[in-house]
Amino acid sequence: MRILSNETPEKVGKEVELSGWVDARRDHGKLIFVDLRDRTGTIQLVFNAKDEVTYKVAEALRPEWVIKVEGKVGERPAGMRNDDLPTGTVEIGVAKIEVLSQAETLPFDISGDGYEINEEIRMKYRYLDLRRRRMRRNILLRHKTSQFVRNYLTAEGFVEIETPILTKSTPEGARDFIVPSRLQQGKFYALPQSPQQYKQLLMVAGFEKYFQIARTFRDEDPRADRAYGEFTQLDMEMSFVTQEDILSITENLFTKLVKEIFPEKHITKAPWPRIPHKEAIEKYGTDKPDLRVDKGDPNELAFSWTIDFPLFTEQSEKDFFHGSGSAKFAPSHHMFTAPHPDDIPLLDSDPTRVRGLQHDLVLNGFEVGGGSVRIHQPKIQEKVFELIGFNKIQKDQFAHMLEAFTYGVPPHGGIAPGLDRFIMVVLGEPSIREVIAFPATSGGSVAVMDAPSEVDNKQLDELGLALKKKTK
Ligand code: ASP
């Protein structure tokens, strides 16, 4: 039965079977050394010229061939040990070898970090790029992070619930991706910019504590920390909570997560500083200040909250929120964010001075999440719709929310930290593409598969669509 390379140190003197990739080969005359790589690391194989059959195969081995070997685990001679390797005290004297598959020379080197390699080529051959140790580590830490979140929130009474991907637009300030409907020609789904409305409806449904490691879609122009396309966020919503509760649950979750999954990291300050928006702008010139004490320290994590945002931002006609053309105000966060209770009278007299119960989660100068306490009074929701210039048709699109809120809605609120973004910042990676297995390239194509692609006329016909003119 196959064992893994990291099990070999406990198997000295035993016959074992191992499989994996040829990481490197070194010829030393009568001996050939091969580093065999599997998902746990590498182990040194030794081929002796006295065994002509195996030696001959070893001579032909090339990097990245897939092999299976049998042999005995031996202690390495003193002086030949490698203390930097978990398996550095042992080696396998190979008695039998089988080549399972050969490999062409890879299009790039996978032994290093790979930052210097052209990103398009890395993406085209992402399945090879993912073989490099750094990428493997990133993906594994991401897995551990999601796993921790699931376990932690479940223990806290949260329920993981999936929400539709083929759905209707919930404006979050970005452009929607749309998908044409075949069954209802001329109509389109929007991919969710977030599960915002569904999670609020789950509160009306009485679940009280919801989370989802949710995929969200935003057709934004690519930026370094915001790859175009799809993102993963830890979407959460809770009923009967105050803003204080939301902040403290989030703070506990991330504090414990860092301790468990990233023990080498330290958090600059606890409890996390809470900075009113106005103060942040005045003092730091940004609403996402980098509060690290030593910016050269890769292990420092400075979390903070930015709170007391103005509920609205003023805007000129041309950049009007969601394209309706005329209103002076756009929501700072989104249109379901509750006004500060003390400021409700200002909705009529001076909307610019209304503070929203919004909270942004900031880490080392990056906004890694945002959320809010929500409006749960239909009257206030309608007032906000009015202020952001919703006409009747637009209001009707959210009629289901207003109706739902007439059947007994608990006060509720939530947050959605971006998982890609969080892991990028914690690992000090320059882009979220470094922590996503198959990200879109900065040009908007999806790695390996070369999406988007053209469709044939038959498919367009079925959808009742025709292309205006062919775009390349
Ligand atoms: N829906 C918001 C977002 O995706 C998060 C929230 O308000 O909970 O940014």
Coordinates of C-alpha atoms and ligand atoms in Angstrom, one line a residue:
M1 CA 0.0 0.0 0.0
R2 CA 1.2 3.5 -0.8
I3 CA 2.5 5.6 2.0
L4 CA 3.2 9.4 1.8
S5 CA 6.7 11.0 1.9
N6 CA 6.1 12.5 5.3
E7 CA 5.5 9.1 6.9
T8 CA 8.9 7.8 6.0
P9 CA 10.9 9.0 9.0
E10 CA 8.8 6.7 11.2
K11 CA 9.3 3.7 8.9
V12 CA 13.1 3.1 9.2
G13 CA 14.0 -0.5 8.3
K14 CA 10.6 -1.1 6.7
E15 CA 9.7 -1.9 3.0
V16 CA 7.5 0.8 1.6
E17 CA 5.8 1.9 -1.5
L18 CA 5.7 5.5 -2.6
S19 CA 4.3 7.4 -5.6
G20 CA 4.7 10.9 -6.9
W21 CA 6.5 13.3 -9.2
V22 CA 10.2 13.5 -9.9
D23 CA 11.2 16.8 -8.3
A24 CA 14.9 16.6 -9.1
R25 CA 17.5 14.1 -10.1
R26 CA 21.2 14.2 -9.2
D27 CA 23.7 11.7 -10.8
H28 CA 26.7 10.8 -8.6
G29 CA 28.3 8.1 -10.7
K30 CA 27.4 4.9 -9.0
L31 CA 24.5 6.5 -7.2
I32 CA 21.5 8.4 -8.6
F33 CA 19.5 10.5 -6.2
V34 CA 15.9 11.4 -7.0
D35 CA 13.7 13.7 -4.9
L36 CA 10.2 12.3 -5.1
R37 CA 7.4 14.8 -4.5
D38 CA 3.9 14.0 -3.3
R39 CA 1.2 16.1 -1.6
T40 CA 3.1 16.1 1.7
G41 CA 6.6 17.1 0.6
T42 CA 9.6 15.3 -0.8
I43 CA 11.7 12.3 0.0
Q44 CA 15.1 11.2 -1.3
L45 CA 15.3 8.0 -3.4
V46 CA 18.6 6.3 -4.0
F47 CA 19.3 4.1 -7.0
N48 CA 22.5 2.0 -6.9
A49 CA 24.3 1.1 -10.1
K50 CA 24.7 -2.5 -8.7
D51 CA 21.0 -2.9 -9.4
E52 CA 21.1 -2.6 -13.2
V53 CA 17.4 -2.7 -13.8
T54 CA 16.3 0.1 -11.5
Y55 CA 19.5 2.1 -12.2
K56 CA 18.7 2.1 -15.9
V57 CA 15.2 3.4 -15.4
A58 CA 16.6 6.1 -13.0
E59 CA 19.0 7.3 -15.7
A60 CA 16.1 8.0 -18.0
L61 CA 14.0 9.9 -15.4
R62 CA 13.2 13.5 -16.1
P63 CA 11.6 16.2 -13.9
E64 CA 7.9 15.8 -13.4
W65 CA 7.6 12.2 -14.5
V66 CA 5.2 10.3 -12.3
I67 CA 6.6 7.2 -10.8
K68 CA 5.9 4.5 -8.3
V69 CA 8.7 2.9 -6.3
E70 CA 9.2 0.2 -3.7
G71 CA 12.2 0.0 -1.4
K72 CA 13.5 0.1 2.1
V73 CA 13.6 3.2 4.3
G74 CA 17.1 3.7 5.6
E75 CA 18.8 6.3 7.9
R76 CA 20.9 8.6 5.9
P77 CA 24.6 8.4 6.7
A78 CA 25.8 11.0 9.2
G79 CA 26.9 14.1 7.3
M80 CA 24.3 13.4 4.5
R81 CA 21.4 14.6 6.6
N82 CA 19.3 17.6 5.7
D83 CA 17.9 19.3 8.7
D84 CA 15.9 21.7 6.6
L85 CA 13.7 18.8 5.3
P86 CA 11.2 17.0 7.5
T87 CA 12.3 13.8 5.7
G88 CA 16.0 14.8 5.8
T89 CA 17.1 12.0 8.1
V90 CA 16.0 9.2 5.8
E91 CA 16.1 7.9 2.2
I92 CA 14.6 5.1 0.2
G93 CA 16.9 2.4 -1.3
V94 CA 14.9 1.7 -4.4
A95 CA 14.3 -2.0 -5.3
K96 CA 11.5 -1.6 -7.8
I97 CA 10.4 1.3 -10.0
E98 CA 7.5 1.8 -12.4
V99 CA 7.1 4.9 -14.6
L100 CA 3.4 5.8 -14.5
S101 CA 3.6 8.7 -16.9
Q102 CA 6.2 10.7 -18.6
A103 CA 6.2 14.5 -18.8
E104 CA 7.2 17.1 -21.4
T105 CA 9.5 19.9 -20.2
L106 CA 7.3 22.3 -18.3
P107 CA 6.7 25.7 -19.8
F108 CA 8.2 27.4 -16.7
D109 CA 10.2 26.6 -13.6
I110 CA 8.1 25.5 -10.6
S111 CA 10.8 25.3 -8.1
G112 CA 10.7 28.9 -6.9
D113 CA 8.0 31.4 -5.9
G114 CA 7.3 32.2 -9.6
Y115 CA 6.5 35.9 -9.1
E116 CA 8.9 36.8 -12.0
I117 CA 7.1 34.5 -14.5
N118 CA 4.7 36.1 -16.9
E119 CA 1.3 35.9 -15.3
E120 CA -0.6 35.0 -18.5
I121 CA 1.6 31.9 -18.9
R122 CA 1.2 31.0 -15.3
M123 CA -2.6 31.2 -15.7
K124 CA -2.6 29.3 -19.0
Y125 CA -0.8 26.4 -17.2
R126 CA -2.3 27.1 -13.8
Y127 CA -2.4 23.3 -13.0
L128 CA 1.4 23.4 -13.2
D129 CA 1.7 26.7 -11.5
L130 CA -0.2 25.2 -8.6
R131 CA 2.5 22.6 -8.2
R132 CA 4.9 25.2 -6.8
R133 CA 5.3 25.1 -3.1
R134 CA 4.1 28.7 -2.5
M135 CA 0.8 28.2 -4.4
R136 CA 0.2 24.9 -2.7
R137 CA 0.7 26.5 0.7
N138 CA -1.7 29.3 -0.2
I139 CA -4.4 27.0 -1.3
L140 CA -4.0 24.7 1.7
L141 CA -4.1 27.7 4.1
R142 CA -7.2 28.9 2.4
H143 CA -8.8 25.5 2.9
K144 CA -7.9 25.6 6.6
T145 CA -9.3 29.0 6.9
S146 CA -12.7 28.0 5.4
Q147 CA -12.7 24.9 7.5
F148 CA -12.0 26.9 10.7
V149 CA -14.8 29.4 9.8
R150 CA -17.3 26.6 9.3
N151 CA -16.5 24.9 12.5
Y152 CA -16.3 28.0 14.5
L153 CA -19.6 29.5 13.3
T154 CA -21.4 26.2 13.5
A155 CA -20.4 25.9 17.1
E156 CA -21.8 29.4 17.6
G157 CA -25.2 28.4 16.3
F158 CA -24.9 29.6 12.8
V159 CA -26.4 27.7 9.9
E160 CA -24.8 27.5 6.5
I161 CA -27.4 28.1 3.8
E162 CA -26.9 28.3 0.0
T163 CA -28.6 31.0 -2.0
P164 CA -29.2 31.2 -5.7
I165 CA -26.6 32.1 -8.3
L166 CA -29.1 32.6 -11.1
T167 CA -30.9 35.5 -9.6
K168 CA -31.9 39.1 -9.8
S169 CA -29.7 42.2 -9.4
T170 CA -29.1 43.5 -5.9
P171 CA -27.1 46.7 -6.5
E172 CA -23.9 46.9 -4.5
G173 CA -22.4 49.5 -6.6
A174 CA -20.7 47.4 -9.2
R175 CA -21.9 46.3 -12.7
D176 CA -23.9 43.0 -12.9
F177 CA -23.0 40.0 -14.9
I178 CA -26.1 38.9 -16.7
V179 CA -27.2 35.5 -18.1
P180 CA -29.9 35.3 -20.7
S181 CA -32.9 33.1 -19.9
R182 CA -33.9 30.5 -22.5
L183 CA -37.3 29.6 -21.0
Q184 CA -38.3 33.2 -20.7
Q185 CA -36.8 34.8 -23.8
G186 CA -35.9 38.4 -23.5
K187 CA -35.3 38.1 -19.8
F188 CA -32.1 37.9 -17.9
Y189 CA -30.7 36.7 -14.6
A190 CA -28.1 38.7 -12.8
L191 CA -25.4 36.9 -11.0
P192 CA -25.4 38.1 -7.4
Q193 CA -23.1 40.9 -6.3
S194 CA -23.8 39.5 -2.9
P195 CA -26.6 37.4 -1.3
Q196 CA -27.7 40.5 0.5
Q197 CA -31.5 40.2 -0.1
Y198 CA -31.6 36.5 0.5
K199 CA -29.8 36.6 3.7
Q200 CA -32.1 39.3 5.0
L201 CA -35.1 37.1 3.9
L202 CA -33.5 34.3 5.8
M203 CA -33.8 36.5 8.9
V204 CA -37.5 37.0 8.1
A205 CA -37.7 33.2 7.8
G206 CA -36.4 32.9 11.4
F207 CA -33.0 31.3 11.0
E208 CA -31.4 34.1 13.2
K209 CA -27.8 33.2 12.4
Y210 CA -26.8 32.5 8.8
F211 CA -23.5 32.2 7.1
Q212 CA -22.3 31.1 3.7
I213 CA -18.9 30.9 2.0
A214 CA -20.5 32.7 -0.9
R215 CA -19.5 33.4 -4.4
T216 CA -20.2 36.9 -5.5
F217 CA -19.9 38.4 -9.0
R218 CA -18.9 41.9 -9.8
D219 CA -18.2 43.1 -13.3
E220 CA -15.6 45.6 -12.2
D221 CA -12.6 46.8 -14.1
P222 CA -9.6 44.9 -12.9
R223 CA -7.5 46.2 -10.1
A224 CA -4.6 44.6 -8.3
D225 CA -6.6 43.7 -5.2
R226 CA -9.9 43.2 -6.9
A227 CA -9.6 40.7 -9.7
Y228 CA -12.4 41.0 -12.2
G229 CA -15.1 38.5 -11.9
E230 CA -15.9 36.3 -9.0
F231 CA -15.0 36.5 -5.4
T232 CA -15.6 34.5 -2.3
Q233 CA -16.9 36.1 0.8
L234 CA -17.8 34.9 4.2
D235 CA -21.3 36.2 4.2
M236 CA -23.0 36.5 7.6
E237 CA -26.3 37.7 8.9
M238 CA -27.8 37.7 12.4
S239 CA -31.1 38.7 14.0
F240 CA -31.7 40.5 17.3
V241 CA -28.2 42.0 17.3
T242 CA -26.7 45.4 17.7
Q243 CA -23.8 46.7 15.8
E244 CA -21.7 45.9 18.9
D245 CA -22.7 42.2 18.6
I246 CA -21.7 42.0 15.0
L247 CA -18.3 43.6 15.6
S248 CA -17.5 41.4 18.5
I249 CA -18.6 38.1 16.9
T250 CA -16.4 39.0 13.9
E251 CA -13.5 40.1 16.0
N252 CA -13.6 36.9 18.0
L253 CA -13.8 34.7 14.9
F254 CA -10.8 36.4 13.2
T255 CA -8.7 36.5 16.4
K256 CA -9.2 32.8 17.0
L257 CA -8.7 32.0 13.3
V258 CA -5.4 33.9 13.2
K259 CA -4.2 32.2 16.4
E260 CA -5.0 28.7 15.1
I261 CA -4.2 28.9 11.4
F262 CA -1.6 31.6 11.3
P263 CA 0.2 31.2 14.7
E264 CA 3.3 33.1 13.5
K265 CA 1.2 36.2 13.1
H266 CA 0.5 38.7 15.8
I267 CA -2.4 41.2 16.0
T268 CA -1.2 44.7 16.7
K269 CA -4.0 45.8 19.1
A270 CA -6.9 44.2 20.8
P271 CA -9.7 45.0 21.1
W272 CA -9.5 46.3 17.5
P273 CA -9.5 50.1 17.3
R274 CA -12.9 51.5 16.1
I275 CA -12.5 54.7 14.2
P276 CA -15.3 57.0 13.2
H277 CA -15.2 57.7 9.4
K278 CA -14.7 61.4 9.9
E279 CA -11.8 60.9 12.3
A280 CA -10.2 58.4 9.9
I281 CA -10.3 60.8 7.0
E282 CA -9.0 63.7 9.1
K283 CA -6.3 61.8 10.8
Y284 CA -5.2 59.3 8.1
G285 CA -6.6 60.7 4.9
T286 CA -8.3 57.4 4.2
D287 CA -11.2 55.3 5.6
K288 CA -8.9 52.2 5.6
P289 CA -5.8 53.3 7.6
D290 CA -2.8 51.0 7.9
L291 CA -2.3 50.8 11.6
R292 CA 0.7 48.5 11.7
V293 CA 3.4 49.7 14.1
D294 CA 6.2 48.2 12.0
K295 CA 5.2 48.1 8.3
G296 CA 8.3 46.0 7.5
D297 CA 7.1 43.2 9.8
P298 CA 5.4 40.5 7.6
N299 CA 3.8 38.9 10.6
E300 CA 1.9 41.9 11.9
L301 CA -1.8 42.1 11.4
A302 CA -3.4 45.5 12.3
F303 CA -7.2 45.0 12.3
S304 CA -9.5 48.0 12.8
W305 CA -13.1 49.0 12.3
T306 CA -14.2 52.1 10.5
I307 CA -17.7 53.1 11.7
D308 CA -20.1 56.0 11.6
F309 CA -20.0 56.4 7.8
P310 CA -22.3 58.9 6.3
L311 CA -25.4 57.0 5.1
F312 CA -25.2 58.7 1.8
T313 CA -22.6 60.0 -0.5
E314 CA -23.4 62.9 -2.7
Q315 CA -23.1 62.4 -6.4
S316 CA -23.3 64.2 -9.7
E317 CA -25.9 63.1 -12.2
K318 CA -23.6 61.2 -14.5
D319 CA -22.3 58.8 -11.9
F320 CA -25.7 58.1 -10.6
F321 CA -26.1 55.0 -8.6
H322 CA -27.5 52.2 -10.7
G323 CA -28.1 54.4 -13.6
S324 CA -31.4 56.0 -12.9
G325 CA -30.2 59.4 -13.6
S326 CA -31.2 62.1 -11.2
A327 CA -30.8 61.7 -7.4
K328 CA -28.3 63.6 -5.4
F329 CA -27.6 60.7 -3.0
A330 CA -26.2 57.2 -3.3
P331 CA -25.9 54.8 -0.4
S332 CA -22.4 54.7 1.0
H333 CA -22.7 51.0 1.7
H334 CA -25.9 49.7 0.2
M335 CA -29.5 50.7 0.4
F336 CA -30.5 48.3 3.2
T337 CA -28.1 50.0 5.7
A338 CA -29.9 51.5 8.7
P339 CA -29.5 55.1 9.6
H340 CA -28.2 55.8 13.1
P341 CA -31.3 56.0 15.3
D342 CA -30.4 59.5 16.5
D343 CA -30.1 60.8 13.0
I344 CA -33.5 59.6 11.6
P345 CA -35.1 63.1 11.8
L346 CA -32.2 64.3 9.6
L347 CA -33.4 62.1 6.7
D348 CA -35.9 64.8 6.1
S349 CA -34.0 67.9 7.0
D350 CA -30.3 67.2 6.1
P351 CA -29.6 63.7 4.6
T352 CA -25.9 64.4 4.2
R353 CA -25.5 64.5 8.0
V354 CA -27.2 61.1 8.6
R355 CA -24.7 58.5 9.9
G356 CA -25.3 54.9 8.8
L357 CA -24.8 51.8 11.0
Q358 CA -22.2 50.6 8.6
H359 CA -18.9 48.9 9.7
D360 CA -15.9 48.3 7.5
L361 CA -13.3 45.7 8.5
V362 CA -9.8 47.0 7.8
L363 CA -6.6 45.0 7.8
N364 CA -3.2 46.5 7.1
G365 CA -4.7 49.3 5.1
F366 CA -7.0 47.1 3.0
E367 CA -10.8 47.0 3.3
V368 CA -11.4 43.3 3.8
G369 CA -15.0 43.5 4.6
G370 CA -18.1 45.5 5.2
G371 CA -21.5 45.2 6.6
S372 CA -24.2 47.0 8.5
V373 CA -27.2 46.9 10.7
R374 CA -30.2 46.8 8.3
I375 CA -33.3 48.8 8.0
H376 CA -36.2 46.7 9.2
Q377 CA -38.9 49.4 9.1
P378 CA -40.6 49.5 5.7
K379 CA -41.3 53.2 6.1
I380 CA -37.6 54.0 6.5
Q381 CA -36.7 51.7 3.7
E382 CA -39.1 53.6 1.4
K383 CA -37.6 56.9 2.5
V384 CA -34.1 55.7 1.6
F385 CA -35.4 54.5 -1.8
E386 CA -36.8 57.9 -2.3
L387 CA -33.6 59.7 -1.4
I388 CA -31.6 57.6 -3.7
G389 CA -34.0 58.5 -6.5
F390 CA -35.7 55.2 -7.0
N391 CA -38.7 55.6 -9.3
K392 CA -41.8 53.4 -9.1
I393 CA -40.3 50.7 -11.4
Q394 CA -37.1 50.5 -9.4
K395 CA -39.0 50.4 -6.1
D396 CA -41.2 47.6 -7.5
Q397 CA -38.1 45.5 -8.0
F398 CA -37.7 45.5 -4.2
A399 CA -41.4 45.1 -3.4
H400 CA -40.7 41.6 -2.1
M401 CA -38.4 43.0 0.6
L402 CA -40.9 45.6 1.7
E403 CA -43.7 43.0 1.7
A404 CA -41.6 40.5 3.6
F405 CA -41.0 43.1 6.2
T406 CA -44.7 43.4 6.8
Y407 CA -44.9 39.8 8.2
G408 CA -42.8 40.2 11.3
V409 CA -39.2 41.0 10.7
P410 CA -36.5 40.8 13.4
P411 CA -34.0 43.6 13.7
H412 CA -30.9 42.2 11.9
G413 CA -27.5 43.0 10.5
G414 CA -24.4 41.4 9.2
I415 CA -21.1 41.6 7.5
A416 CA -19.2 40.0 4.6
P417 CA -15.5 39.7 4.9
G418 CA -13.8 38.8 1.6
L419 CA -12.0 35.5 1.9
D420 CA -9.7 36.1 -1.1
R421 CA -8.8 39.5 0.2
F422 CA -8.2 38.4 3.8
I423 CA -5.9 35.6 2.8
M424 CA -4.1 37.8 0.4
V425 CA -3.4 40.3 3.1
V426 CA -2.5 37.8 5.8
L427 CA 0.0 36.0 3.5
G428 CA 1.3 39.3 2.2
E429 CA 0.6 38.3 -1.4
P430 CA 0.5 41.1 -4.0
S431 CA -2.8 40.0 -5.6
I432 CA -5.8 37.9 -4.8
R433 CA -5.0 35.9 -7.9
E434 CA -2.2 34.3 -5.8
V435 CA -4.7 32.8 -3.4
I436 CA -7.4 31.6 -5.8
A437 CA -6.9 28.2 -7.6
F438 CA -8.2 29.3 -11.0
P439 CA -8.6 33.1 -11.0
A440 CA -9.5 35.3 -13.9
T441 CA -6.5 37.0 -15.5
S442 CA -6.4 40.8 -15.2
G443 CA -7.7 40.9 -18.8
G444 CA -10.9 39.1 -17.8
S445 CA -10.3 35.6 -19.2
V446 CA -10.6 32.6 -16.9
A447 CA -7.4 30.6 -16.4
V448 CA -6.8 27.4 -18.4
M449 CA -10.3 27.2 -20.0
D450 CA -10.0 30.4 -22.0
A451 CA -13.4 31.6 -21.1
P452 CA -15.3 33.7 -22.2
S453 CA -15.8 32.1 -25.6
E454 CA -18.1 32.5 -28.5
V455 CA -21.3 30.5 -28.8
D456 CA -22.9 29.2 -32.0
N457 CA -25.9 30.7 -33.7
K458 CA -28.1 27.8 -32.6
Q459 CA -27.5 28.7 -29.0
L460 CA -28.2 32.3 -29.7
D461 CA -31.5 31.4 -31.5
E462 CA -32.6 29.3 -28.5
L463 CA -32.1 32.4 -26.3
G464 CA -33.8 34.7 -28.7
L465 CA -30.6 36.7 -29.1
A466 CA -28.7 38.1 -32.0
L467 CA -25.3 39.8 -31.8
K468 CA -25.4 43.4 -32.9
K469 CA -22.0 43.2 -34.2
K470 CA -19.2 40.8 -33.6
T471 CA -16.8 42.0 -31.0
K472 CA -13.5 40.4 -30.6
Ligands
ASP1 N1 -23.7 42.7 1.1 C1 -22.5 43.4 1.6 C2 -21.3 43.1 0.6 O1 -21.3 42.2 -0.1 C3 -22.1 42.9 2.9 C4 -23.1 43.1 4.0 O2 -23.7 44.2 4.0 O3 -23.3 42.2 4.8 O4 -20.4 43.9 0.7

